[in-house]
C-alpha cells in the first residue's frame, strides 16, 4: 500500500477517534436532544424545513422517533442523509409514480401488454366462492416499497436501529390487536413501509409476525419513544390535521379520513401533555395543504423552515460551537454503512407459482454483495408478470448470517376475474366498427404460471374464443 494512502488512512482514523472522544465528552456536558417527527401524509415534508434550520444553527440531534411520513424523513436523517440531500429527494421524487403500482410498460410481459387489446378500461372484477372480492387498499404500495428500499439501501448491514448514525425508533399499528408496534431493529425499509400503511390506501404490511398499519392510529407523535432513547430535551414537530366541520363531510372517504384524524388527534394530544420544561413544540402553518399535497414540496419545506425560525429563541441555547459541531458531524459520517454479503436467499411464496421460478428471477445469490438497484430491477420484472399483488424483500441477520428474504404474494385475481370493455375503431373516413367484449381469466393454473382465458366479443362480429397460455 502506498505510504501516502497509509498516512491518509491513519489521519482519518485519528480524526474519527478524536471526534468520538470529544463527542462523548460533549454529550456528558450537554442534554441529549431528541427529534420527534409526526405523521401527516405529504404535510410531513415540512419536517425537512425544520431539519434544515437545525443544521444551519448547529443544533445537534442525538436520537429520532417518527411515525408514518415522519418515519420516512426520520429514517433518512437517522441513516446519514443531510438536510440538503433530503430536500433534494423531496423536491425531485416523482411522487405520482411512487404512489402508483403500475410497472413501466417496457418491463411488462407481452402477455400483460396484450391484456389491453380491445379494452378501454383496466378494471377487473374478481370472484371467490361466488362473491366479489374487494382489494385491501387502493394501491399495494409496490413502487413505494422499492423507492424506500433504494433510499435506505445503505442500512442493510445494520441490525439494530441503535447502530444508525442517529439512533432511531418508529411505530406502526398491529392490525389484529390494535396495539402499537415499536420497531427498533431488523430491515429498516420494511419497518418504514409498515409505519405508513394508511388504512384503505395501502394494505397491511407483514413484518416479523405482525400485520402492520399506519402508526398514526396509535402514536402519531412518539415523544415517549424519544424519551426511551434517553432524550433529555425533545424538539417535537406536529403536522397532524384538525377534524373537518360536519358540513364538509360529504362521502364515505371523508368519513374514513375524519375517523382517522379523530383517532390521531387523541393520541397526539396525550403525547403533547407529556412534554416538559425545555421541550420545544413546532407546529408549521399548513393551511390549504393536505395529506396528498406532494406536488407542493417547496411550500411545505418553506413552512417548516418558518416554524423553526420562529422558535429560534428557544432552539439557540441548544446550539453547539463550531468545533463541537464539526466533531458531531464527523461522528455521524464515521458510522460504516457497507452493503452486506448475502449468505442465504429464502423465498416466502404465497402464490401457486413455483419457488424456483421466483428464485431464478433473483440475480443475487449467496456470496454476492447486496445490490439494491439489482434486486429492485429483478423484483420489478417479476412484478411485471401481473401475477403478484406485492413483492417485497428484506435483509436480516439470522444466526450471524445475512439472509435475503423475498416475499411474493399473489393477486386476489388468481381466483379468476372478469373484465369488460368497449372497442372503437375508425379510419376517419367511411369505415368504423364498434364491439363490446367480456373475458374471464383464470390465472396460476399450474406452477409455471399457466392461465386459461375465455372471451366473447359481439358487435360487427360475434367471436367466442378460449385459450390456454
Tab-separated table of C-alpha atoms in Angstrom:
chain	number	residue	atom	x	y	z
A	1	UNK	CA	0.000	0.000	0.000
A	2	UNK	CA	1.478	3.443	-0.925
A	3	UNK	CA	2.804	5.402	2.053
A	4	UNK	CA	0.700	8.457	1.169
A	5	UNK	CA	-2.503	6.388	1.293
A	6	UNK	CA	-1.432	4.900	4.627
A	7	UNK	CA	-0.931	8.389	6.022
A	8	UNK	CA	-4.402	9.474	4.901
A	9	UNK	CA	-5.989	6.406	6.499
A	10	UNK	CA	-4.108	6.960	9.757
A	11	UNK	CA	-5.022	10.655	9.848
A	12	UNK	CA	-8.704	9.910	9.128
A	13	UNK	CA	-8.778	7.203	11.807
A	14	UNK	CA	-7.267	9.576	14.353
A	15	UNK	CA	-9.823	12.240	13.434
A	16	UNK	CA	-12.678	9.774	13.891
A	17	UNK	CA	-11.335	8.546	17.236
A	18	UNK	CA	-10.830	12.136	18.343
A	19	UNK	CA	-14.336	13.086	17.200
A	20	UNK	CA	-15.917	10.193	19.111
A	21	UNK	CA	-13.938	11.111	22.232
A	22	UNK	CA	-14.907	14.781	22.054
A	23	UNK	CA	-18.497	13.825	21.159
A	24	UNK	CA	-18.740	11.567	24.213
A	25	UNK	CA	-17.370	14.296	26.455
A	26	UNK	CA	-19.709	16.873	24.912
A	27	UNK	CA	-22.760	14.641	25.482
A	28	UNK	CA	-21.838	14.413	29.160
A	29	UNK	CA	-21.761	18.197	29.337
A	30	UNK	CA	-24.984	18.905	27.428
A	31	UNK	CA	-28.506	17.478	27.315
A	32	UNK	CA	-29.271	14.694	24.844
A	33	UNK	CA	-31.607	16.107	22.188
A	34	UNK	CA	-34.402	14.076	20.627
A	35	UNK	CA	-36.247	14.948	17.414
A	36	UNK	CA	-39.853	13.728	17.168
A	37	UNK	CA	-41.449	13.792	13.707
A	38	UNK	CA	-45.195	13.214	13.494
A	39	UNK	CA	-47.284	11.713	10.714
A	40	UNK	CA	-49.412	13.727	8.329
A	41	UNK	CA	-49.007	12.458	4.783
A	42	UNK	CA	-47.432	14.971	2.420
A	43	UNK	CA	-47.505	17.565	5.177
A	44	UNK	CA	-44.635	15.634	6.736
A	45	UNK	CA	-42.366	17.118	4.064
A	46	UNK	CA	-42.384	20.195	6.320
A	47	UNK	CA	-40.066	18.197	8.611
A	48	UNK	CA	-37.315	18.769	6.049
A	49	UNK	CA	-37.510	22.530	6.573
A	50	UNK	CA	-37.198	22.098	10.331
A	51	UNK	CA	-34.108	19.893	9.952
A	52	UNK	CA	-32.546	22.461	7.599
A	53	UNK	CA	-32.845	25.182	10.246
A	54	UNK	CA	-31.464	22.874	12.945
A	55	UNK	CA	-28.394	22.157	10.822
A	56	UNK	CA	-27.906	25.810	9.863
A	57	UNK	CA	-27.835	26.733	13.548
A	58	UNK	CA	-25.595	23.834	14.626
A	59	UNK	CA	-28.293	22.224	16.751
A	60	UNK	CA	-27.458	18.522	17.129
A	61	UNK	CA	-29.951	15.677	17.013
A	62	UNK	CA	-28.923	12.718	19.157
A	63	UNK	CA	-31.983	10.459	18.769
A	64	UNK	CA	-35.022	10.423	16.456
A	65	UNK	CA	-38.531	8.969	16.727
A	66	UNK	CA	-41.056	9.130	13.895
A	67	UNK	CA	-44.393	7.896	12.616
A	68	UNK	CA	-45.678	7.476	9.053
A	69	UNK	CA	-44.265	10.332	6.924
A	70	UNK	CA	-42.242	11.308	9.972
A	71	UNK	CA	-40.768	7.804	9.839
A	72	UNK	CA	-39.680	8.346	6.230
A	73	UNK	CA	-37.985	11.687	6.867
A	74	UNK	CA	-36.640	10.485	10.214
A	75	UNK	CA	-35.175	7.293	8.758
A	76	UNK	CA	-33.360	9.237	6.043
A	77	UNK	CA	-31.827	11.661	8.530
A	78	UNK	CA	-31.016	8.884	11.002
A	79	UNK	CA	-29.298	6.834	8.298
A	80	UNK	CA	-26.911	9.621	7.333
A	81	UNK	CA	-28.614	11.841	4.754
A	82	UNK	CA	-28.067	15.568	5.247
A	83	UNK	CA	-30.900	18.097	5.279
A	84	UNK	CA	-29.940	19.268	1.773
A	85	UNK	CA	-29.956	15.698	0.447
A	86	UNK	CA	-33.388	15.000	1.919
A	87	UNK	CA	-34.648	18.283	0.478
A	88	UNK	CA	-33.465	17.249	-2.993
A	89	UNK	CA	-35.232	13.902	-2.626
A	90	UNK	CA	-38.498	15.573	-1.572
A	91	UNK	CA	-38.358	18.047	-4.462
A	92	UNK	CA	-37.218	15.720	-7.245
A	93	UNK	CA	-39.009	12.472	-6.431
A	94	UNK	CA	-41.867	11.622	-8.796
A	95	UNK	CA	-44.485	11.129	-6.087
A	96	UNK	CA	-47.170	10.221	-8.639
A	97	UNK	CA	-45.019	7.290	-9.726
A	98	UNK	CA	-44.204	6.330	-6.134
A	99	UNK	CA	-47.911	6.050	-5.301
A	100	UNK	CA	-48.733	4.083	-8.443
A	101	UNK	CA	-48.400	0.310	-8.703
A	102	UNK	CA	-48.118	0.174	-12.462
A	103	UNK	CA	-44.959	-1.353	-13.875
A	104	UNK	CA	-43.350	0.515	-16.750
A	105	UNK	CA	-44.824	-0.914	-19.953
A	106	UNK	CA	-41.322	-1.753	-21.155
A	107	UNK	CA	-40.982	-4.175	-18.218
A	108	UNK	CA	-44.382	-5.837	-18.633
A	109	UNK	CA	-44.528	-9.204	-20.378
A	110	UNK	CA	-46.111	-9.381	-23.836
A	111	UNK	CA	-48.975	-11.338	-22.312
A	112	UNK	CA	-49.759	-8.477	-19.913
A	113	UNK	CA	-49.404	-5.874	-22.655
A	114	UNK	CA	-51.889	-7.791	-24.801
A	115	UNK	CA	-54.439	-7.658	-21.963
A	116	UNK	CA	-55.335	-4.134	-23.039
A	117	UNK	CA	-56.226	-5.041	-26.620
A	118	UNK	CA	-59.928	-4.341	-27.071
A	119	UNK	CA	-60.424	-2.863	-23.600
A	120	UNK	CA	-60.604	0.822	-22.762
A	121	UNK	CA	-60.585	0.114	-19.030
A	122	UNK	CA	-58.216	-1.952	-16.917
A	123	UNK	CA	-60.766	-2.574	-14.161
A	124	UNK	CA	-61.207	-6.202	-13.194
A	125	UNK	CA	-63.977	-7.841	-11.185
A	126	UNK	CA	-62.640	-10.715	-9.095
A	127	UNK	CA	-64.741	-13.511	-7.631
A	128	UNK	CA	-64.095	-16.102	-4.938
A	129	UNK	CA	-66.726	-18.623	-3.857
A	130	UNK	CA	-69.331	-16.689	-5.806
A	131	UNK	CA	-68.560	-13.391	-4.082
A	132	UNK	CA	-66.916	-10.248	-5.410
A	133	UNK	CA	-63.540	-9.607	-3.779
A	134	UNK	CA	-62.662	-6.069	-2.771
A	135	UNK	CA	-58.999	-5.019	-2.519
A	136	UNK	CA	-57.426	-4.242	0.871
A	137	UNK	CA	-56.124	-0.942	-0.445
A	138	UNK	CA	-56.442	1.487	-3.324
A	139	UNK	CA	-52.818	0.706	-4.162
A	140	UNK	CA	-50.484	-2.047	-2.971
A	141	UNK	CA	-47.542	0.290	-2.408
A	142	UNK	CA	-45.207	-1.711	-4.658
A	143	UNK	CA	-43.324	1.265	-6.085
A	144	UNK	CA	-43.299	2.965	-2.680
A	145	UNK	CA	-41.567	-0.051	-1.168
A	146	UNK	CA	-38.965	-0.204	-3.948
A	147	UNK	CA	-38.225	3.511	-3.532
A	148	UNK	CA	-37.787	3.122	0.235
A	149	UNK	CA	-35.536	0.125	-0.342
A	150	UNK	CA	-33.362	2.118	-2.716
A	151	UNK	CA	-33.098	5.162	-0.457
A	152	UNK	CA	-32.308	3.075	2.629
A	153	UNK	CA	-30.057	0.530	0.917
A	154	UNK	CA	-27.067	1.691	2.963
A	155	UNK	CA	-28.683	0.402	6.161
A	156	UNK	CA	-28.942	-3.250	5.079
A	157	UNK	CA	-25.877	-4.269	7.049
A	158	UNK	CA	-27.199	-2.751	10.285
A	159	UNK	CA	-29.221	-4.980	12.600
A	160	UNK	CA	-30.180	-2.579	15.388
A	161	UNK	CA	-31.504	0.913	14.729
A	162	UNK	CA	-29.341	1.997	17.669
A	163	UNK	CA	-26.355	1.485	15.352
A	164	UNK	CA	-27.534	4.001	12.755
A	165	UNK	CA	-25.639	7.322	12.641
A	166	UNK	CA	-28.508	8.611	14.808
A	167	UNK	CA	-30.390	6.050	16.958
A	168	UNK	CA	-33.943	5.739	15.634
A	169	UNK	CA	-37.362	4.404	16.599
A	170	UNK	CA	-40.610	4.218	14.672
A	171	UNK	CA	-44.073	2.904	15.353
A	172	UNK	CA	-46.837	1.074	13.493
A	173	UNK	CA	-50.235	-0.369	14.461
A	174	UNK	CA	-50.905	-4.102	14.790
A	175	UNK	CA	-53.999	-4.808	12.669
A	176	UNK	CA	-55.071	-7.767	14.802
A	177	UNK	CA	-54.709	-6.289	18.300
A	178	UNK	CA	-54.730	-2.543	17.690
A	179	UNK	CA	-51.575	-2.239	19.785
A	180	UNK	CA	-48.575	-0.076	18.977
A	181	UNK	CA	-45.637	-1.970	17.468
A	182	UNK	CA	-42.349	-0.225	18.210
A	183	UNK	CA	-39.660	-1.129	15.682
A	184	UNK	CA	-36.035	-0.898	16.773
A	185	UNK	CA	-34.192	-3.462	14.662
A	186	UNK	CA	-34.362	-5.568	11.518
A	187	UNK	CA	-34.918	-4.297	7.996
A	188	UNK	CA	-35.405	-0.514	8.111
A	189	UNK	CA	-37.165	-0.160	4.743
A	190	UNK	CA	-39.880	-2.683	5.646
A	191	UNK	CA	-40.288	-1.005	9.045
A	192	UNK	CA	-40.871	2.405	7.440
A	193	UNK	CA	-43.235	0.813	4.898
A	194	UNK	CA	-45.310	-0.628	7.749
A	195	UNK	CA	-45.355	2.652	9.668
A	196	UNK	CA	-47.071	4.435	6.780
A	197	UNK	CA	-49.530	1.788	5.530
A	198	UNK	CA	-52.559	4.107	5.600
A	199	UNK	CA	-55.765	2.066	6.157
A	200	UNK	CA	-57.790	1.737	2.972
A	201	UNK	CA	-55.000	3.214	0.867
A	202	UNK	CA	-52.138	0.751	1.369
A	203	UNK	CA	-52.830	-2.810	2.597
A	204	UNK	CA	-51.267	-4.049	5.841
A	205	UNK	CA	-47.548	-4.832	5.707
A	206	UNK	CA	-46.415	-8.181	7.071
A	207	UNK	CA	-43.298	-7.895	9.224
A	208	UNK	CA	-41.970	-10.223	11.906
A	209	UNK	CA	-45.314	-11.879	12.599
A	210	UNK	CA	-47.374	-8.676	12.604
A	211	UNK	CA	-49.707	-7.189	10.014
A	212	UNK	CA	-48.886	-3.516	10.275
A	213	UNK	CA	-50.885	-0.368	9.570
A	214	UNK	CA	-50.055	3.323	9.848
A	215	UNK	CA	-48.625	4.132	13.275
A	216	UNK	CA	-50.641	7.338	13.468
A	217	UNK	CA	-53.646	5.331	14.657
A	218	UNK	CA	-51.936	4.645	17.988
A	219	UNK	CA	-48.998	7.060	18.355
A	220	UNK	CA	-48.734	9.793	15.759
A	221	UNK	CA	-46.240	11.852	17.754
A	222	UNK	CA	-43.971	9.344	19.558
A	223	UNK	CA	-42.435	11.570	22.217
A	224	UNK	CA	-42.316	8.589	24.571
A	225	UNK	CA	-40.017	6.699	22.190
A	226	UNK	CA	-37.545	9.578	22.115
A	227	UNK	CA	-37.576	9.580	25.925
A	228	UNK	CA	-36.884	5.834	25.951
A	229	UNK	CA	-33.836	6.517	23.778
A	230	UNK	CA	-32.554	8.815	26.507
A	231	UNK	CA	-33.606	12.243	25.242
A	232	UNK	CA	-33.407	14.940	27.910
A	233	UNK	CA	-34.982	17.570	25.649
A	234	UNK	CA	-37.296	16.881	22.712
A	235	UNK	CA	-37.935	19.011	19.648
A	236	UNK	CA	-41.405	17.945	18.526
A	237	UNK	CA	-42.808	18.653	15.051
A	238	UNK	CA	-46.580	18.178	14.769
A	239	UNK	CA	-48.070	18.247	11.253
A	240	UNK	CA	-51.334	16.474	12.076
A	241	UNK	CA	-54.676	17.573	10.650
A	242	UNK	CA	-57.627	19.080	12.502
A	243	UNK	CA	-61.085	17.486	12.150
A	244	UNK	CA	-63.364	18.873	9.432
A	245	UNK	CA	-66.675	20.577	10.249
A	246	UNK	CA	-69.610	18.201	9.846
A	247	UNK	CA	-70.984	20.104	6.826
A	248	UNK	CA	-67.731	19.421	4.905
A	249	UNK	CA	-68.022	15.645	5.244
A	250	UNK	CA	-69.850	14.539	2.134
A	251	UNK	CA	-68.884	10.939	1.297
A	252	UNK	CA	-67.558	7.723	2.793
A	253	UNK	CA	-63.946	8.695	2.059
A	254	UNK	CA	-64.442	11.875	4.099
A	255	UNK	CA	-65.913	9.773	6.900
A	256	UNK	CA	-62.933	7.382	6.882
A	257	UNK	CA	-60.474	10.271	6.863
A	258	UNK	CA	-62.335	12.067	9.672
A	259	UNK	CA	-62.282	8.892	11.781
A	260	UNK	CA	-58.531	8.576	11.331
A	261	UNK	CA	-57.988	12.255	12.185
A	262	UNK	CA	-60.008	11.906	15.404
A	263	UNK	CA	-58.012	8.839	16.481
A	264	UNK	CA	-54.747	10.552	15.621
A	265	UNK	CA	-55.667	13.795	17.362
A	266	UNK	CA	-56.455	11.979	20.619
A	267	UNK	CA	-53.125	10.166	20.878
A	268	UNK	CA	-51.261	13.275	19.690
A	269	UNK	CA	-52.800	15.359	22.467
A	270	UNK	CA	-51.894	12.685	25.017
A	271	UNK	CA	-48.263	12.747	23.882
A	272	UNK	CA	-48.019	16.550	23.910
A	273	UNK	CA	-49.253	16.549	27.519
A	274	UNK	CA	-46.070	14.672	28.480
A	275	UNK	CA	-43.801	17.496	27.313
A	276	UNK	CA	-41.620	19.085	29.984
A	277	UNK	CA	-39.917	22.412	30.609
A	278	UNK	CA	-37.261	22.940	27.971
A	279	UNK	CA	-39.048	20.835	25.336
A	280	UNK	CA	-39.948	22.633	22.114
A	281	UNK	CA	-43.151	22.139	20.090
A	282	UNK	CA	-43.193	23.231	16.444
A	283	UNK	CA	-46.475	23.296	14.518
A	284	UNK	CA	-45.942	24.608	10.970
A	285	UNK	CA	-48.770	26.639	9.445
A	286	UNK	CA	-50.076	24.311	6.725
A	287	UNK	CA	-53.448	25.854	5.884
A	288	UNK	CA	-54.541	24.799	2.409
A	289	UNK	CA	-52.067	21.908	2.307
A	290	UNK	CA	-53.217	18.331	2.760
A	291	UNK	CA	-52.010	14.771	3.110
A	292	UNK	CA	-51.753	14.442	-0.686
A	293	UNK	CA	-50.007	17.764	-1.434
A	294	UNK	CA	-46.779	16.078	-2.551
A	295	UNK	CA	-46.556	18.377	-5.554
A	296	UNK	CA	-46.092	21.367	-3.221
A	297	UNK	CA	-42.834	20.262	-1.614
A	298	UNK	CA	-41.309	23.746	-1.947
A	299	UNK	CA	-44.102	25.351	0.069
A	300	UNK	CA	-44.151	22.580	2.667
A	301	UNK	CA	-40.394	22.822	3.249
A	302	UNK	CA	-40.620	26.614	3.468
A	303	UNK	CA	-43.381	26.384	6.085
A	304	UNK	CA	-41.266	24.002	8.128
A	305	UNK	CA	-38.362	26.449	7.980
A	306	UNK	CA	-40.616	29.314	9.044
A	307	UNK	CA	-41.905	27.406	12.070
A	308	UNK	CA	-38.360	26.569	13.184
A	309	UNK	CA	-37.069	30.115	12.678
A	310	UNK	CA	-39.943	31.486	14.735
A	311	UNK	CA	-38.728	29.314	17.624
A	312	UNK	CA	-35.013	30.111	17.320
A	313	UNK	CA	-35.040	31.889	20.668
A	314	UNK	CA	-35.856	28.546	22.302
A	315	UNK	CA	-33.643	26.500	19.965
A	316	UNK	CA	-30.467	28.616	20.062
A	317	UNK	CA	-29.422	27.610	23.607
A	318	UNK	CA	-29.105	24.033	22.272
A	319	UNK	CA	-26.605	25.028	19.556
A	320	UNK	CA	-23.020	23.746	19.533
A	321	UNK	CA	-19.917	25.806	18.970
A	322	UNK	CA	-18.055	25.476	15.670
A	323	UNK	CA	-15.564	22.841	16.826
A	324	UNK	CA	-18.151	20.770	18.687
A	325	UNK	CA	-20.435	20.884	15.631
A	326	UNK	CA	-17.657	19.639	13.326
A	327	UNK	CA	-16.932	16.784	15.730
A	328	UNK	CA	-20.653	15.977	15.830
A	329	UNK	CA	-20.765	15.742	12.016
A	330	UNK	CA	-17.606	13.605	11.856
A	331	UNK	CA	-19.084	11.214	14.410
A	332	UNK	CA	-22.216	10.919	12.240
A	333	UNK	CA	-20.460	10.147	8.954
A	334	UNK	CA	-17.988	7.756	10.562
A	335	UNK	CA	-20.627	5.052	11.052
A	336	UNK	CA	-19.826	2.344	8.483
A	337	UNK	CA	-22.678	1.593	6.075
A	338	UNK	CA	-21.298	-1.237	3.983
A	339	UNK	CA	-23.523	-3.478	1.880
A	340	UNK	CA	-23.521	-6.961	3.428
A	341	UNK	CA	-22.541	-10.155	1.665
A	342	UNK	CA	-25.654	-12.306	1.260
A	343	UNK	CA	-25.200	-15.706	2.917
A	344	UNK	CA	-28.602	-17.156	2.086
A	345	UNK	CA	-31.630	-16.437	-0.113
A	346	UNK	CA	-35.077	-17.523	1.071
A	347	UNK	CA	-38.396	-17.366	-0.790
A	348	UNK	CA	-41.719	-16.820	1.003
A	349	UNK	CA	-44.116	-17.629	-1.804
A	350	UNK	CA	-47.845	-17.031	-1.283
A	351	UNK	CA	-48.742	-17.951	-4.863
A	352	UNK	CA	-49.191	-21.079	-6.963
A	353	UNK	CA	-46.069	-20.238	-8.922
A	354	UNK	CA	-43.060	-22.474	-8.349
A	355	UNK	CA	-40.480	-21.180	-5.859
A	356	UNK	CA	-37.790	-21.956	-8.409
A	357	UNK	CA	-39.303	-19.611	-10.998
A	358	UNK	CA	-39.097	-16.782	-8.461
A	359	UNK	CA	-35.598	-17.833	-7.381
A	360	UNK	CA	-34.351	-17.836	-10.979
A	361	UNK	CA	-35.655	-14.280	-11.346
A	362	UNK	CA	-33.463	-13.063	-8.468
A	363	UNK	CA	-29.917	-12.251	-9.590
A	364	UNK	CA	-28.436	-12.015	-6.089
A	365	UNK	CA	-27.095	-15.367	-4.943
A	366	UNK	CA	-25.314	-16.490	-1.771
A	367	UNK	CA	-21.848	-14.970	-1.760
A	368	UNK	CA	-22.928	-11.840	-3.661
A	369	UNK	CA	-22.702	-8.357	-2.153
A	370	UNK	CA	-26.166	-6.878	-1.617
A	371	UNK	CA	-27.027	-4.629	-4.567
A	372	UNK	CA	-30.244	-2.603	-4.128
A	373	UNK	CA	-30.598	-1.433	-7.769
A	374	UNK	CA	-30.160	-5.012	-8.998
A	375	UNK	CA	-32.651	-6.611	-6.612
A	376	UNK	CA	-35.140	-3.796	-7.282
A	377	UNK	CA	-34.771	-4.412	-11.016
A	378	UNK	CA	-35.349	-8.155	-10.515
A	379	UNK	CA	-38.416	-7.530	-8.349
A	380	UNK	CA	-39.814	-5.082	-10.908
A	381	UNK	CA	-39.502	-7.689	-13.673
A	382	UNK	CA	-41.260	-10.337	-11.591
A	383	UNK	CA	-43.994	-7.852	-10.707
A	384	UNK	CA	-44.380	-7.109	-14.415
A	385	UNK	CA	-45.745	-10.625	-14.972
A	386	UNK	CA	-49.010	-9.384	-13.461
A	387	UNK	CA	-49.235	-12.419	-11.179
A	388	UNK	CA	-48.301	-10.727	-7.941
A	389	UNK	CA	-50.137	-8.285	-5.730
A	390	UNK	CA	-46.957	-7.282	-3.964
A	391	UNK	CA	-43.328	-8.451	-3.912
A	392	UNK	CA	-41.109	-7.192	-1.127
A	393	UNK	CA	-37.848	-8.279	0.423
A	394	UNK	CA	-35.776	-7.723	3.495
A	395	UNK	CA	-32.260	-8.430	4.668
A	396	UNK	CA	-31.943	-9.734	8.203
A	397	UNK	CA	-29.303	-11.294	10.398
A	398	UNK	CA	-30.173	-14.870	11.374
A	399	UNK	CA	-27.595	-16.962	13.228
A	400	UNK	CA	-24.889	-14.464	12.241
A	401	UNK	CA	-25.824	-14.805	8.571
A	402	UNK	CA	-27.221	-12.108	6.292
A	403	UNK	CA	-30.387	-13.608	4.843
A	404	UNK	CA	-32.192	-12.071	1.860
A	405	UNK	CA	-35.883	-12.998	2.098
A	406	UNK	CA	-38.088	-12.384	-0.944
A	407	UNK	CA	-41.811	-12.267	-0.116
A	408	UNK	CA	-44.200	-12.786	-3.022
A	409	UNK	CA	-47.974	-12.557	-2.610
A	410	UNK	CA	-50.318	-13.440	-5.467
A	411	UNK	CA	-53.114	-11.130	-6.540
A	412	UNK	CA	-56.625	-11.990	-5.417
A	413	UNK	CA	-57.319	-12.196	-9.140
A	414	UNK	CA	-55.518	-15.566	-9.030
A	415	UNK	CA	-59.027	-16.788	-8.144
A	416	UNK	CA	-60.193	-15.704	-11.587
A	417	UNK	CA	-61.520	-12.396	-12.821
A	418	UNK	CA	-63.918	-10.867	-15.332
A	419	UNK	CA	-63.032	-7.915	-17.487
A	420	UNK	CA	-65.421	-5.820	-19.560
A	421	UNK	CA	-64.568	-3.498	-22.405
A	422	UNK	CA	-65.537	-1.463	-25.434
A	423	UNK	CA	-63.518	-1.298	-28.641
A	424	UNK	CA	-63.960	1.547	-31.121
A	425	UNK	CA	-62.139	1.590	-34.468
A	426	UNK	CA	-62.341	4.120	-37.284
A	427	UNK	CA	-60.231	5.083	-40.305
A	428	UNK	CA	-61.659	8.646	-40.051
A	429	UNK	CA	-63.383	8.157	-43.412
A	430	UNK	CA	-66.343	5.899	-44.022
A	431	UNK	CA	-65.391	2.767	-42.104
A	432	UNK	CA	-65.816	2.262	-38.397
A	433	UNK	CA	-66.573	-0.583	-36.028
A	434	UNK	CA	-67.977	-0.951	-32.552
A	435	UNK	CA	-67.574	-4.011	-30.328
A	436	UNK	CA	-68.409	-4.972	-26.774
A	437	UNK	CA	-66.306	-7.575	-25.031
A	438	UNK	CA	-66.161	-9.631	-21.877
A	439	UNK	CA	-63.459	-12.048	-20.803
A	440	UNK	CA	-62.880	-14.416	-17.925
A	441	UNK	CA	-59.312	-15.276	-16.966
A	442	UNK	CA	-58.210	-17.986	-14.564
A	443	UNK	CA	-54.511	-17.384	-13.822
A	444	UNK	CA	-51.981	-19.563	-11.985
A	445	UNK	CA	-53.461	-22.859	-13.077
A	446	UNK	CA	-50.118	-24.547	-12.530
A	447	UNK	CA	-46.664	-23.968	-11.027
A	448	UNK	CA	-45.399	-22.486	-14.312
A	449	UNK	CA	-47.856	-19.609	-14.247
A	450	UNK	CA	-50.247	-21.016	-16.847
A	451	UNK	CA	-53.618	-19.316	-17.354
A	452	UNK	CA	-56.896	-20.021	-19.114
A	453	UNK	CA	-58.891	-17.262	-20.774
A	454	UNK	CA	-62.311	-17.297	-22.397
A	455	UNK	CA	-63.544	-14.214	-24.232
A	456	UNK	CA	-66.703	-13.118	-26.020
A	457	UNK	CA	-66.847	-10.170	-28.424
A	458	UNK	CA	-70.034	-9.010	-30.105
A	459	UNK	CA	-70.749	-6.080	-32.374
A	460	UNK	CA	-69.850	-6.067	-36.062
A	461	UNK	CA	-68.736	-9.644	-35.496
A	462	UNK	CA	-69.523	-12.187	-32.814
A	463	UNK	CA	-66.415	-14.005	-31.624
A	464	UNK	CA	-66.184	-16.642	-28.915
A	465	UNK	CA	-62.775	-17.989	-28.072
A	466	UNK	CA	-60.866	-19.808	-25.393
A	467	UNK	CA	-57.132	-20.244	-24.942
A	468	UNK	CA	-54.596	-21.764	-22.612
A	469	UNK	CA	-51.307	-19.956	-22.161
